[in-house]
Amino acid sequence: MRGSDDLPDLYEATISEIQDSLESGRFKSTHLVKAYLARVEEVNLKGATLRAISEINPTALRRAEDLDAERSEHGSRGPLHGIPILIKDNIATAHELGMNTTAGSYALDGSIVPRDAFVISKLHEAGAILLGKATMSEWASFRGEKVPNGFSARGGQTTAPYYPNLDPSASSSGSAVASAIGLTAAALGSETTGSIVLPASRNNIVGIKPTVGLVSRSGVIPISPHQDTVGPLTRCVADAALLLSVIAGNDPSDPCDIGLPPPQEWPDYTRALNVGALHGKRLGVPRPLLQDDPVINDTFQKSLNVFRNLGAHVIDPVDFPSAHELEQSKAEDIVLTAEFKIALNKYLAEVVEVPTGVRSLADVIKFNLAHADVELPPPYYTDQSQLLASEASQIDEKYYTALAENRELGRTRGIDAALQAHQLDALILPTDSYATKPTGISGYPIISGECNDNDSNVLPTKKHRTVPLGHYPQDAQPVPLCPVPLHSRAPNMPFGIAFIGTSYSEYKLIGLAYAFEQATKARLQTRAYPSAIPVTQLEDVISQ
């Protein structure tokens, strides 16, 4: 990567590196915003055409100017002062900012929300700059099973930057792609099942899906009150911990009643960043949750030596009592299908203005049919079967039975059973496994980091911070050979490692992930393909 010795390389720069430079006066937030906007211009709709960002915040530069003046006159608000953050297009922003909140659908184009989402208010208070809205899988991958990951009518088809036409994986795809190649300092995504951690894995970055209830969902276009949450997507664990510390907290307008009482105090997760956090910890490998992928599983097996070298006790295998039933269970589908209609209708009823007249899920379905040329274009994007199924659903005894089954399989005979049977601190798995189903239905946290199979415990140089589990070899054959419209597997495709715990165990998981990250040297061993890497750096903007 090109970059001067005095200025951070934006492909890999951490928030703390950027903040140190802002504090020392090497550049201003206005320079930073201009540099990121130039990088977006290079690869979003030109060059590799990654389509990671659906729109830019027209007030971002003015906000940067105001924060530069505030820093000069009154000092910094804290570690996010003047830092550009990208947010997923299902997280509401007030009309005054000049951005839409659409979940990727033209049905909500131009709609006016009543207020900022709670997490947006927290970012504003911390002094962050909202750079823009990230593209996402339309309706958070809940339009139809056959719709490819990363597609939305408004944003087009997002692709991962590690191989042309590579599937970006799950609905927070734009947030992950933008973070991976330095189109933003960091990003927010949302997850119901896998939508933060799977794109993090595919795009060689860190993602935290918090315990449901730790972060407010108020103002976020919903799928399920039992499973939805918001979380960070960043290039290193420290940045994810910082962003989580800012957005976590109690929100009276989002009472989260899923049987997981929130903590008495909201911790500063950056205090968990301890290189010795793995020493003496007990980690379990629930092998029944692994998928049949020899490349990923072989790399994961080799990576266990890193944990052992860092003083952790690896218990391998451990039983996961509900594993077989999890694979067969349809309970999650029943719950999400029923809850989506109710939750979306409630959200739409509270929107101040919708120019299209869409006020319910039924209206969305009708809108798609009436505007099929943009919403349902053939041959790959015609499916809205999930919307139809949800509209036909109801809250009945079958729903309540499924809800109880989810808790039983995810918590009681799932994650909690595995942890308690062996007195474990956490479970570890490849992220590309069945890891996201039990964490989704339980509401429990999962961190996807990047690690490698290097069994060394030598600390990395400044340029190596995250923890890639690995990547497919350069001579791997793309699958399918011709994209339809995406490759599901490809040469150089990254994959990550997951840390899983019980409710509100984020502090511990962050410590484990950070210690592992600091003992590996892998993120920059896997780079994006050349035309997907922006070349603009801060010195280019400062010199103008």
Coordinates of C-alpha atoms in Angstrom, one line a residue:
M1 CA 0.0 0.0 0.0
R2 CA 1.2 3.5 -0.9
G3 CA 1.4 5.9 2.0
S4 CA 3.9 8.3 3.6
D5 CA 5.8 7.6 6.8
D6 CA 3.9 10.4 8.6
L7 CA 0.4 9.7 7.5
P8 CA -1.8 6.6 8.0
D9 CA -2.3 4.3 5.0
L10 CA -6.1 4.4 4.6
Y11 CA -6.3 0.8 3.4
E12 CA -5.4 -0.4 6.8
A13 CA -5.5 2.6 9.2
T14 CA -7.0 2.1 12.6
I15 CA -9.2 4.6 14.4
S16 CA -6.5 5.2 17.0
E17 CA -3.9 5.9 14.4
I18 CA -6.2 8.3 12.6
Q19 CA -7.1 10.0 15.9
D20 CA -3.5 10.4 16.9
S21 CA -2.7 12.1 13.6
L22 CA -5.8 14.4 14.0
E23 CA -4.7 15.3 17.5
S24 CA -1.1 16.1 16.4
G25 CA -2.4 18.2 13.6
R26 CA -0.9 16.2 10.7
F27 CA -4.3 16.6 8.9
K28 CA -7.9 17.6 9.6
S29 CA -11.1 15.7 9.5
T30 CA -12.0 17.7 6.3
H31 CA -8.9 16.1 4.7
L32 CA -10.0 12.7 5.9
V33 CA -13.5 13.0 4.5
K34 CA -12.3 14.2 1.2
A35 CA -9.8 11.3 1.0
Y36 CA -12.5 8.7 1.8
L37 CA -14.9 10.3 -0.8
A38 CA -12.2 10.1 -3.4
R39 CA -11.5 6.5 -2.6
V40 CA -15.3 5.7 -2.9
E41 CA -15.3 7.5 -6.3
E42 CA -12.6 5.2 -7.5
V43 CA -14.1 1.8 -6.8
N44 CA -17.8 2.1 -5.9
L45 CA -19.4 2.8 -9.3
K46 CA -16.1 2.9 -11.3
G47 CA -13.2 0.5 -11.5
A48 CA -14.1 -2.7 -9.8
T49 CA -17.7 -1.4 -9.3
L50 CA -18.1 -2.9 -5.9
R51 CA -21.3 -1.1 -5.1
A52 CA -20.6 -0.9 -1.4
I53 CA -22.1 2.5 -0.8
S54 CA -25.6 3.5 -1.8
E55 CA -25.3 7.2 -1.0
I56 CA -22.9 9.8 0.5
N57 CA -24.0 12.1 3.3
P58 CA -24.2 15.6 1.7
T59 CA -23.5 17.2 5.1
A60 CA -20.4 15.1 5.9
L61 CA -17.9 17.8 4.9
R62 CA -19.8 20.5 6.8
R63 CA -19.8 18.3 9.9
A64 CA -16.1 17.7 9.5
E65 CA -15.5 21.5 9.3
D66 CA -17.5 22.0 12.5
L67 CA -15.7 19.3 14.3
D68 CA -12.3 20.6 13.2
A69 CA -13.2 24.0 14.6
E70 CA -14.5 22.4 17.8
R71 CA -11.3 20.5 18.3
S72 CA -9.3 23.7 17.8
E73 CA -11.3 25.7 20.2
H74 CA -12.4 23.2 22.8
G75 CA -10.4 20.1 22.3
S76 CA -11.6 16.6 21.4
R77 CA -14.8 14.9 22.5
G78 CA -13.0 11.5 22.5
P79 CA -11.7 8.8 20.3
L80 CA -14.4 9.1 17.7
H81 CA -14.1 12.9 17.3
G82 CA -13.9 13.7 13.6
I83 CA -13.9 10.0 12.6
P84 CA -16.0 9.1 9.5
I85 CA -18.3 6.1 10.0
L86 CA -20.4 4.3 7.4
I87 CA -23.8 3.0 8.4
K88 CA -26.0 0.3 6.9
D89 CA -29.1 1.5 5.0
N90 CA -31.6 0.1 7.5
I91 CA -30.4 2.4 10.3
A92 CA -32.5 5.6 10.4
T93 CA -31.0 9.0 9.9
A94 CA -33.0 12.2 10.4
H95 CA -34.2 14.0 7.2
E96 CA -32.0 17.0 7.9
L97 CA -28.9 14.9 7.1
G98 CA -30.1 14.5 3.5
M99 CA -29.9 10.7 3.4
N100 CA -32.5 8.0 2.8
T101 CA -33.3 5.0 5.0
T102 CA -34.6 2.3 2.7
A103 CA -33.3 -1.2 3.5
G104 CA -32.3 -1.2 -0.1
S105 CA -35.8 -0.8 -1.5
Y106 CA -37.3 1.9 -3.8
A107 CA -40.4 1.4 -1.7
L108 CA -38.9 3.6 1.0
D109 CA -37.1 6.1 -1.3
G110 CA -37.6 9.6 0.0
S111 CA -39.3 8.5 3.2
I112 CA -38.9 10.7 6.3
V113 CA -38.2 9.0 9.6
P114 CA -39.3 10.5 12.9
R115 CA -35.8 10.8 14.3
D116 CA -32.3 9.4 14.2
A117 CA -31.9 5.8 15.3
F118 CA -30.6 5.6 18.9
V119 CA -27.2 4.4 17.8
I120 CA -26.9 7.4 15.4
S121 CA -27.5 9.7 18.3
K122 CA -24.7 8.0 20.2
L123 CA -22.4 8.4 17.3
H124 CA -23.3 12.1 17.0
E125 CA -22.6 12.6 20.7
A126 CA -19.2 11.0 20.4
G127 CA -18.3 13.4 17.5
A128 CA -18.3 10.9 14.7
I129 CA -19.0 11.9 11.1
L130 CA -21.6 9.9 9.2
L131 CA -19.9 9.4 5.8
G132 CA -22.9 7.8 4.1
K133 CA -25.2 4.7 3.8
A134 CA -23.8 1.3 3.0
T135 CA -25.6 -1.0 0.5
M136 CA -27.2 -4.1 1.9
S137 CA -29.1 -7.2 0.9
E138 CA -32.6 -5.8 0.3
W139 CA -34.8 -6.1 3.4
A140 CA -31.8 -7.6 5.2
S141 CA -31.8 -10.8 3.0
F142 CA -35.5 -11.3 3.9
R143 CA -37.1 -10.8 0.4
G144 CA -36.6 -14.2 -1.0
E145 CA -34.2 -17.2 -0.6
K146 CA -33.1 -17.0 -4.3
V147 CA -32.0 -13.4 -4.2
P148 CA -28.2 -13.2 -4.2
N149 CA -26.4 -11.8 -1.2
G150 CA -25.6 -8.1 -1.5
F151 CA -28.3 -7.2 -4.0
S152 CA -30.7 -4.4 -3.5
A153 CA -32.8 -2.5 -6.0
R154 CA -31.4 0.9 -4.9
G155 CA -27.7 -0.2 -4.5
G156 CA -27.4 -2.9 -7.2
Q157 CA -25.2 -6.0 -6.8
T158 CA -22.4 -5.6 -4.2
T159 CA -19.4 -7.8 -4.6
A160 CA -16.5 -8.7 -2.3
P161 CA -13.1 -7.1 -3.2
Y162 CA -11.0 -10.3 -3.1
Y163 CA -12.0 -11.7 -6.5
P164 CA -14.2 -10.3 -9.2
N165 CA -17.9 -11.2 -8.8
L166 CA -17.3 -12.8 -5.4
D167 CA -20.4 -13.2 -3.1
P168 CA -20.0 -10.6 -0.4
S169 CA -22.0 -12.8 2.0
A170 CA -25.1 -11.8 4.0
S171 CA -26.9 -8.5 4.4
S172 CA -24.3 -6.1 6.0
S173 CA -22.2 -6.7 2.9
G174 CA -21.7 -3.1 1.9
S175 CA -20.5 -2.2 5.4
A176 CA -18.0 -5.0 5.3
V177 CA -16.7 -4.3 1.8
A178 CA -16.2 -0.6 2.6
S179 CA -14.3 -1.4 5.8
A180 CA -12.1 -4.0 4.2
I181 CA -10.5 -1.7 1.6
G182 CA -10.6 1.6 3.5
L183 CA -13.6 3.5 2.1
T184 CA -14.4 4.4 5.7
A185 CA -12.7 4.3 9.1
A186 CA -15.3 1.8 10.3
A187 CA -18.9 0.8 9.7
L188 CA -22.1 -0.3 11.5
G189 CA -24.1 -3.3 10.3
S190 CA -27.0 -5.3 11.7
E191 CA -27.5 -9.0 12.3
T192 CA -30.5 -11.3 12.7
T193 CA -28.5 -14.5 11.8
G194 CA -25.0 -14.1 10.5
S195 CA -25.4 -10.7 8.8
I196 CA -22.5 -9.0 10.5
V197 CA -20.1 -11.9 11.1
L198 CA -20.4 -13.7 7.8
P199 CA -19.6 -10.6 5.7
A200 CA -16.7 -9.9 8.2
S201 CA -15.4 -13.4 7.5
R202 CA -15.7 -13.1 3.7
N203 CA -14.2 -9.6 3.6
N204 CA -11.2 -10.2 5.9
I205 CA -12.2 -8.0 8.8
V206 CA -13.6 -8.1 12.4
G207 CA -17.3 -8.1 13.2
I208 CA -19.1 -8.2 16.5
K209 CA -22.7 -9.3 16.8
P210 CA -23.6 -8.3 20.4
T211 CA -26.0 -9.9 22.8
V212 CA -29.6 -8.9 21.8
G213 CA -30.4 -6.0 24.2
L214 CA -26.8 -4.6 24.5
V215 CA -27.3 -2.2 21.6
S216 CA -30.6 -0.4 20.8
R217 CA -32.5 -1.4 17.7
S218 CA -34.7 1.8 17.9
G219 CA -34.9 3.3 14.5
V220 CA -33.6 0.2 12.7
I221 CA -35.8 -1.4 10.0
P222 CA -36.5 -4.7 11.6
I223 CA -36.9 -8.4 11.0
S224 CA -37.2 -9.9 14.5
P225 CA -37.3 -8.3 18.0
H226 CA -35.9 -11.6 19.3
Q227 CA -32.9 -11.7 17.1
D228 CA -32.1 -8.3 15.6
T229 CA -29.1 -6.3 16.8
V230 CA -26.6 -3.7 15.6
G231 CA -22.8 -4.1 15.7
P232 CA -19.5 -2.9 14.3
L233 CA -17.5 -4.0 11.3
T234 CA -13.8 -2.9 11.5
R235 CA -10.3 -3.7 10.4
C236 CA -9.1 -4.7 13.9
V237 CA -10.5 -5.8 17.3
A238 CA -9.6 -2.6 19.1
D239 CA -11.7 -0.5 16.7
A240 CA -14.6 -2.9 17.1
A241 CA -14.3 -2.7 20.9
L242 CA -14.2 1.1 20.7
L243 CA -17.3 1.4 18.5
L244 CA -19.2 -1.1 20.6
S245 CA -18.4 0.9 23.7
V246 CA -19.9 4.0 22.1
I247 CA -23.2 2.5 20.7
A248 CA -24.0 0.1 23.7
G249 CA -26.4 1.3 26.3
N250 CA -29.9 1.3 27.6
D251 CA -32.7 2.8 25.4
P252 CA -36.1 3.1 27.1
S253 CA -37.7 3.2 23.6
D254 CA -36.4 -0.3 22.9
P255 CA -37.5 -2.6 25.7
C256 CA -35.9 -5.9 24.9
D257 CA -37.8 -8.6 26.6
I258 CA -36.1 -11.9 25.5
G259 CA -35.2 -13.3 28.9
L260 CA -31.7 -11.8 29.0
P261 CA -31.5 -9.1 31.7
P262 CA -29.1 -6.4 30.7
P263 CA -25.9 -5.7 32.8
Q264 CA -26.0 -3.3 35.7
E265 CA -23.1 -1.3 34.1
W266 CA -22.1 -0.8 30.5
P267 CA -18.4 -1.6 30.3
D268 CA -15.7 0.2 28.4
Y269 CA -14.8 -2.7 26.0
T270 CA -11.5 -1.2 25.1
R271 CA -10.3 -2.1 28.6
A272 CA -10.6 -5.8 27.6
L273 CA -7.8 -5.4 25.1
N274 CA -5.2 -7.5 26.9
V275 CA -2.5 -9.5 25.0
G276 CA -2.5 -12.0 27.8
A277 CA -6.2 -12.6 27.9
L278 CA -6.0 -16.1 26.5
H279 CA -3.6 -17.4 29.2
G280 CA -5.4 -20.0 31.3
K281 CA -8.7 -19.8 29.4
R282 CA -10.7 -22.9 28.5
L283 CA -11.8 -22.9 24.9
G284 CA -14.0 -25.6 23.4
V285 CA -14.3 -26.9 19.8
P286 CA -17.9 -28.1 19.1
R287 CA -17.0 -30.2 16.0
P288 CA -20.6 -31.1 15.2
L289 CA -21.1 -27.5 14.1
L290 CA -18.3 -27.6 11.5
Q291 CA -19.3 -27.7 7.8
D292 CA -17.7 -30.0 5.2
D293 CA -15.1 -27.6 3.8
P294 CA -11.6 -29.2 3.8
V295 CA -9.7 -25.9 3.1
I296 CA -11.4 -24.1 6.0
N297 CA -11.4 -27.0 8.4
D298 CA -7.7 -27.9 7.8
T299 CA -6.7 -24.3 8.4
F300 CA -8.8 -24.1 11.5
Q301 CA -7.2 -27.3 12.9
K302 CA -3.7 -25.8 12.4
S303 CA -4.7 -22.5 14.0
L304 CA -5.5 -24.3 17.3
N305 CA -1.7 -24.3 18.0
V306 CA -1.8 -20.5 18.3
F307 CA -4.3 -20.8 21.2
R308 CA -2.2 -23.4 22.9
N309 CA 1.0 -21.4 22.4
L310 CA -0.7 -18.4 24.1
G311 CA -1.6 -20.5 27.2
A312 CA -5.2 -21.4 26.5
H313 CA -6.5 -24.9 27.2
V314 CA -8.2 -26.2 24.0
I315 CA -10.8 -28.9 24.7
D316 CA -11.4 -30.7 21.4
P317 CA -14.0 -31.9 20.8
V318 CA -16.8 -30.8 23.1
D319 CA -20.3 -32.0 22.8
F320 CA -23.0 -29.6 21.5
P321 CA -26.2 -31.5 22.5
S322 CA -28.6 -29.8 20.1
A323 CA -26.3 -29.9 17.0
H324 CA -28.3 -32.5 15.0
E325 CA -31.6 -30.9 15.8
L326 CA -30.3 -27.4 15.0
E327 CA -29.5 -28.6 11.5
Q328 CA -33.0 -30.0 11.0
S329 CA -35.0 -27.4 12.9
K330 CA -37.4 -25.0 11.1
A331 CA -38.3 -23.1 14.3
E332 CA -36.1 -20.1 13.4
D333 CA -37.9 -19.7 10.0
I334 CA -41.3 -19.9 11.7
V335 CA -40.4 -17.2 14.2
L336 CA -38.7 -14.8 11.8
T337 CA -41.4 -15.2 9.2
A338 CA -44.1 -14.3 11.7
E339 CA -42.3 -11.5 13.4
F340 CA -41.2 -9.7 10.3
K341 CA -44.7 -8.7 9.2
I342 CA -45.6 -7.3 12.6
A343 CA -42.3 -5.5 13.2
L344 CA -42.1 -4.0 9.7
N345 CA -45.7 -2.8 9.9
K346 CA -45.0 -1.2 13.2
Y347 CA -41.9 0.6 11.8
L348 CA -43.7 1.8 8.7
A349 CA -46.7 3.1 10.8
E350 CA -44.2 5.4 12.6
V351 CA -42.5 6.8 9.5
V352 CA -43.5 10.5 9.1
E353 CA -43.8 10.4 5.3
V354 CA -43.6 7.8 2.6
P355 CA -43.8 9.3 -0.9
T356 CA -44.6 5.9 -2.4
G357 CA -47.6 5.4 -0.1
V358 CA -46.1 2.1 1.3
R359 CA -47.3 1.6 4.9
S360 CA -47.3 -2.2 5.3
L361 CA -45.7 -5.3 4.1
A362 CA -48.6 -5.9 1.9
D363 CA -47.9 -2.5 0.3
V364 CA -44.3 -3.5 -0.2
I365 CA -45.3 -6.6 -2.1
K366 CA -47.7 -4.6 -4.3
F367 CA -45.0 -2.0 -4.9
N368 CA -42.5 -4.6 -6.1
L369 CA -45.0 -6.0 -8.6
A370 CA -45.9 -2.6 -9.9
H371 CA -42.2 -1.7 -10.2
A372 CA -40.8 -5.1 -11.2
D373 CA -38.5 -3.5 -13.7
V374 CA -36.3 -2.1 -10.9
E375 CA -37.3 -4.2 -7.9
L376 CA -37.6 -7.7 -9.5
P377 CA -35.3 -7.6 -12.6
P378 CA -34.7 -11.0 -14.3
P379 CA -33.0 -13.3 -14.3
Y380 CA -31.5 -13.3 -10.8
Y381 CA -33.6 -11.0 -8.7
T382 CA -37.2 -11.9 -9.2
D383 CA -37.9 -13.7 -5.9
Q384 CA -40.0 -12.1 -3.2
S385 CA -41.2 -15.4 -1.7
Q386 CA -40.1 -14.6 1.8
L387 CA -42.2 -11.4 1.8
L388 CA -45.2 -13.4 0.6
A389 CA -44.7 -16.1 3.3
S390 CA -44.4 -13.4 6.0
E391 CA -47.6 -11.6 4.9
A392 CA -49.5 -14.9 5.0
S393 CA -48.1 -15.8 8.5
Q394 CA -49.7 -15.2 11.9
I395 CA -48.8 -15.3 15.6
D396 CA -50.3 -18.6 16.8
E397 CA -49.5 -21.7 18.8
K398 CA -47.0 -22.9 16.2
Y399 CA -45.1 -19.6 16.6
Y400 CA -44.9 -19.9 20.4
T401 CA -43.8 -23.5 20.1
A402 CA -41.1 -22.5 17.7
L403 CA -39.9 -19.7 20.0
A404 CA -39.5 -22.1 22.9
E405 CA -37.7 -24.5 20.6
N406 CA -35.2 -21.8 19.6
R407 CA -34.4 -21.1 23.2
E408 CA -34.0 -24.8 24.0
L409 CA -31.8 -25.5 21.0
G410 CA -29.8 -22.3 21.1
R411 CA -29.3 -21.7 24.8
T412 CA -30.3 -24.6 27.2
R413 CA -29.1 -27.5 25.1
G414 CA -26.9 -25.4 22.9
I415 CA -24.3 -22.8 23.8
D416 CA -24.9 -22.9 27.6
A417 CA -24.8 -26.7 27.7
A418 CA -21.5 -26.8 25.8
L419 CA -19.9 -24.1 28.0
Q420 CA -21.1 -25.5 31.3
A421 CA -20.3 -29.1 30.6
H422 CA -16.6 -28.3 30.3
Q423 CA -16.4 -25.1 32.3
L424 CA -15.5 -23.2 29.2
D425 CA -14.8 -19.5 28.7
A426 CA -15.8 -19.6 25.0
L427 CA -16.4 -21.8 22.0
I428 CA -14.2 -21.4 18.8
L429 CA -15.2 -22.3 15.3
P430 CA -14.6 -21.2 11.7
T431 CA -17.2 -18.4 11.1
D432 CA -18.2 -20.3 8.0
S433 CA -19.9 -23.1 9.9
Y434 CA -23.1 -23.6 11.8
A435 CA -21.9 -21.0 14.3
T436 CA -24.4 -18.3 13.4
K437 CA -27.6 -20.3 13.9
P438 CA -27.3 -21.0 17.6
T439 CA -26.0 -17.5 18.3
G440 CA -28.9 -16.1 16.2
I441 CA -31.7 -18.0 17.9
S442 CA -30.2 -17.6 21.4
G443 CA -29.5 -13.9 21.1
Y444 CA -26.0 -14.6 22.3
P445 CA -22.8 -12.8 21.1
I446 CA -20.4 -13.9 18.4
I447 CA -17.2 -12.2 17.2
S448 CA -15.8 -13.0 13.8
G449 CA -12.1 -12.2 13.5
E450 CA -9.5 -13.2 11.1
C451 CA -6.7 -15.5 12.0
N452 CA -4.1 -17.7 10.3
D453 CA -2.6 -21.1 10.7
N454 CA 0.8 -19.7 11.8
D455 CA 1.6 -21.5 15.1
S456 CA 4.0 -18.8 16.1
N457 CA 3.2 -16.5 19.1
V458 CA 5.5 -13.7 17.9
L459 CA 3.8 -10.4 18.1
P460 CA 3.0 -8.8 14.7
T461 CA 4.6 -5.7 13.3
K462 CA 2.6 -2.5 13.1
K463 CA 1.2 -3.5 9.7
H464 CA -0.5 -6.7 10.9
R465 CA -3.4 -6.4 13.3
T466 CA -6.3 -8.7 12.5
V467 CA -6.6 -12.4 12.6
P468 CA -7.5 -14.1 9.3
L469 CA -8.2 -17.8 9.6
G470 CA -7.0 -18.1 6.1
H471 CA -7.9 -17.8 2.5
Y472 CA -8.5 -20.1 -0.5
P473 CA -5.3 -20.8 -2.5
Q474 CA -4.5 -18.7 -5.5
D475 CA -5.0 -21.7 -7.8
A476 CA -8.4 -22.7 -6.4
Q477 CA -11.2 -23.0 -9.0
P478 CA -14.1 -20.5 -8.8
V479 CA -17.4 -22.0 -7.8
P480 CA -19.4 -21.9 -10.0
L481 CA -16.9 -21.5 -12.8
C482 CA -19.1 -18.8 -14.4
P483 CA -20.8 -16.4 -11.9
V484 CA -24.6 -16.7 -11.7
P485 CA -24.3 -13.8 -10.9
L486 CA -21.8 -14.5 -8.1
H487 CA -19.0 -16.9 -7.2
S488 CA -19.7 -18.6 -3.9
R489 CA -16.0 -19.7 -3.7
A490 CA -13.0 -18.3 -5.4
P491 CA -9.2 -18.0 -5.3
N492 CA -8.0 -15.7 -2.5
M493 CA -11.4 -15.7 -0.7
P494 CA -10.9 -15.0 3.0
F495 CA -12.5 -16.8 5.9
G496 CA -12.5 -16.1 9.6
I497 CA -12.7 -17.5 13.1
A498 CA -15.6 -17.1 15.5
F499 CA -15.6 -16.6 19.3
I500 CA -18.9 -17.5 20.9
G501 CA -20.0 -17.0 24.5
T502 CA -23.1 -16.8 26.7
S503 CA -25.2 -13.6 27.1
Y504 CA -23.3 -10.4 27.7
S505 CA -19.9 -12.1 27.5
E506 CA -18.6 -9.5 25.0
Y507 CA -15.9 -8.2 27.3
K508 CA -14.4 -11.6 27.7
L509 CA -14.8 -12.5 24.0
I510 CA -13.1 -9.2 22.9
G511 CA -10.2 -10.0 25.2
L512 CA -9.7 -13.4 23.7
A513 CA -10.1 -12.2 20.1
Y514 CA -7.6 -9.4 20.7
A515 CA -5.0 -11.6 22.3
F516 CA -5.3 -14.0 19.3
E517 CA -5.2 -11.1 16.8
Q518 CA -2.0 -9.7 18.3
A519 CA -0.3 -13.1 18.0
T520 CA -0.9 -13.5 14.3
K521 CA 0.2 -11.7 11.1
A522 CA -2.5 -12.4 8.6
R523 CA -4.9 -9.7 7.4
L524 CA -2.5 -8.2 4.9
Q525 CA -1.4 -11.6 3.7
T526 CA -4.8 -11.5 1.9
R527 CA -5.2 -8.3 -0.2
A528 CA -8.0 -7.2 -2.5
Y529 CA -7.5 -7.6 -6.2
P530 CA -5.7 -4.6 -7.8
S531 CA -8.6 -2.7 -9.3
A532 CA -10.6 -3.1 -6.0
I533 CA -7.9 -1.2 -4.1
P534 CA -8.3 2.6 -4.1
V535 CA -5.1 4.6 -4.6
T536 CA -6.0 7.9 -3.1
Q537 CA -4.2 8.6 0.2
L538 CA -4.3 11.6 2.6
E539 CA -1.2 13.2 1.1
D540 CA -3.0 13.5 -2.2
V541 CA -5.8 15.5 -0.6
I542 CA -3.5 17.6 1.7
S543 CA -1.3 18.6 -1.2
Q544 CA -4.2 20.0 -3.3

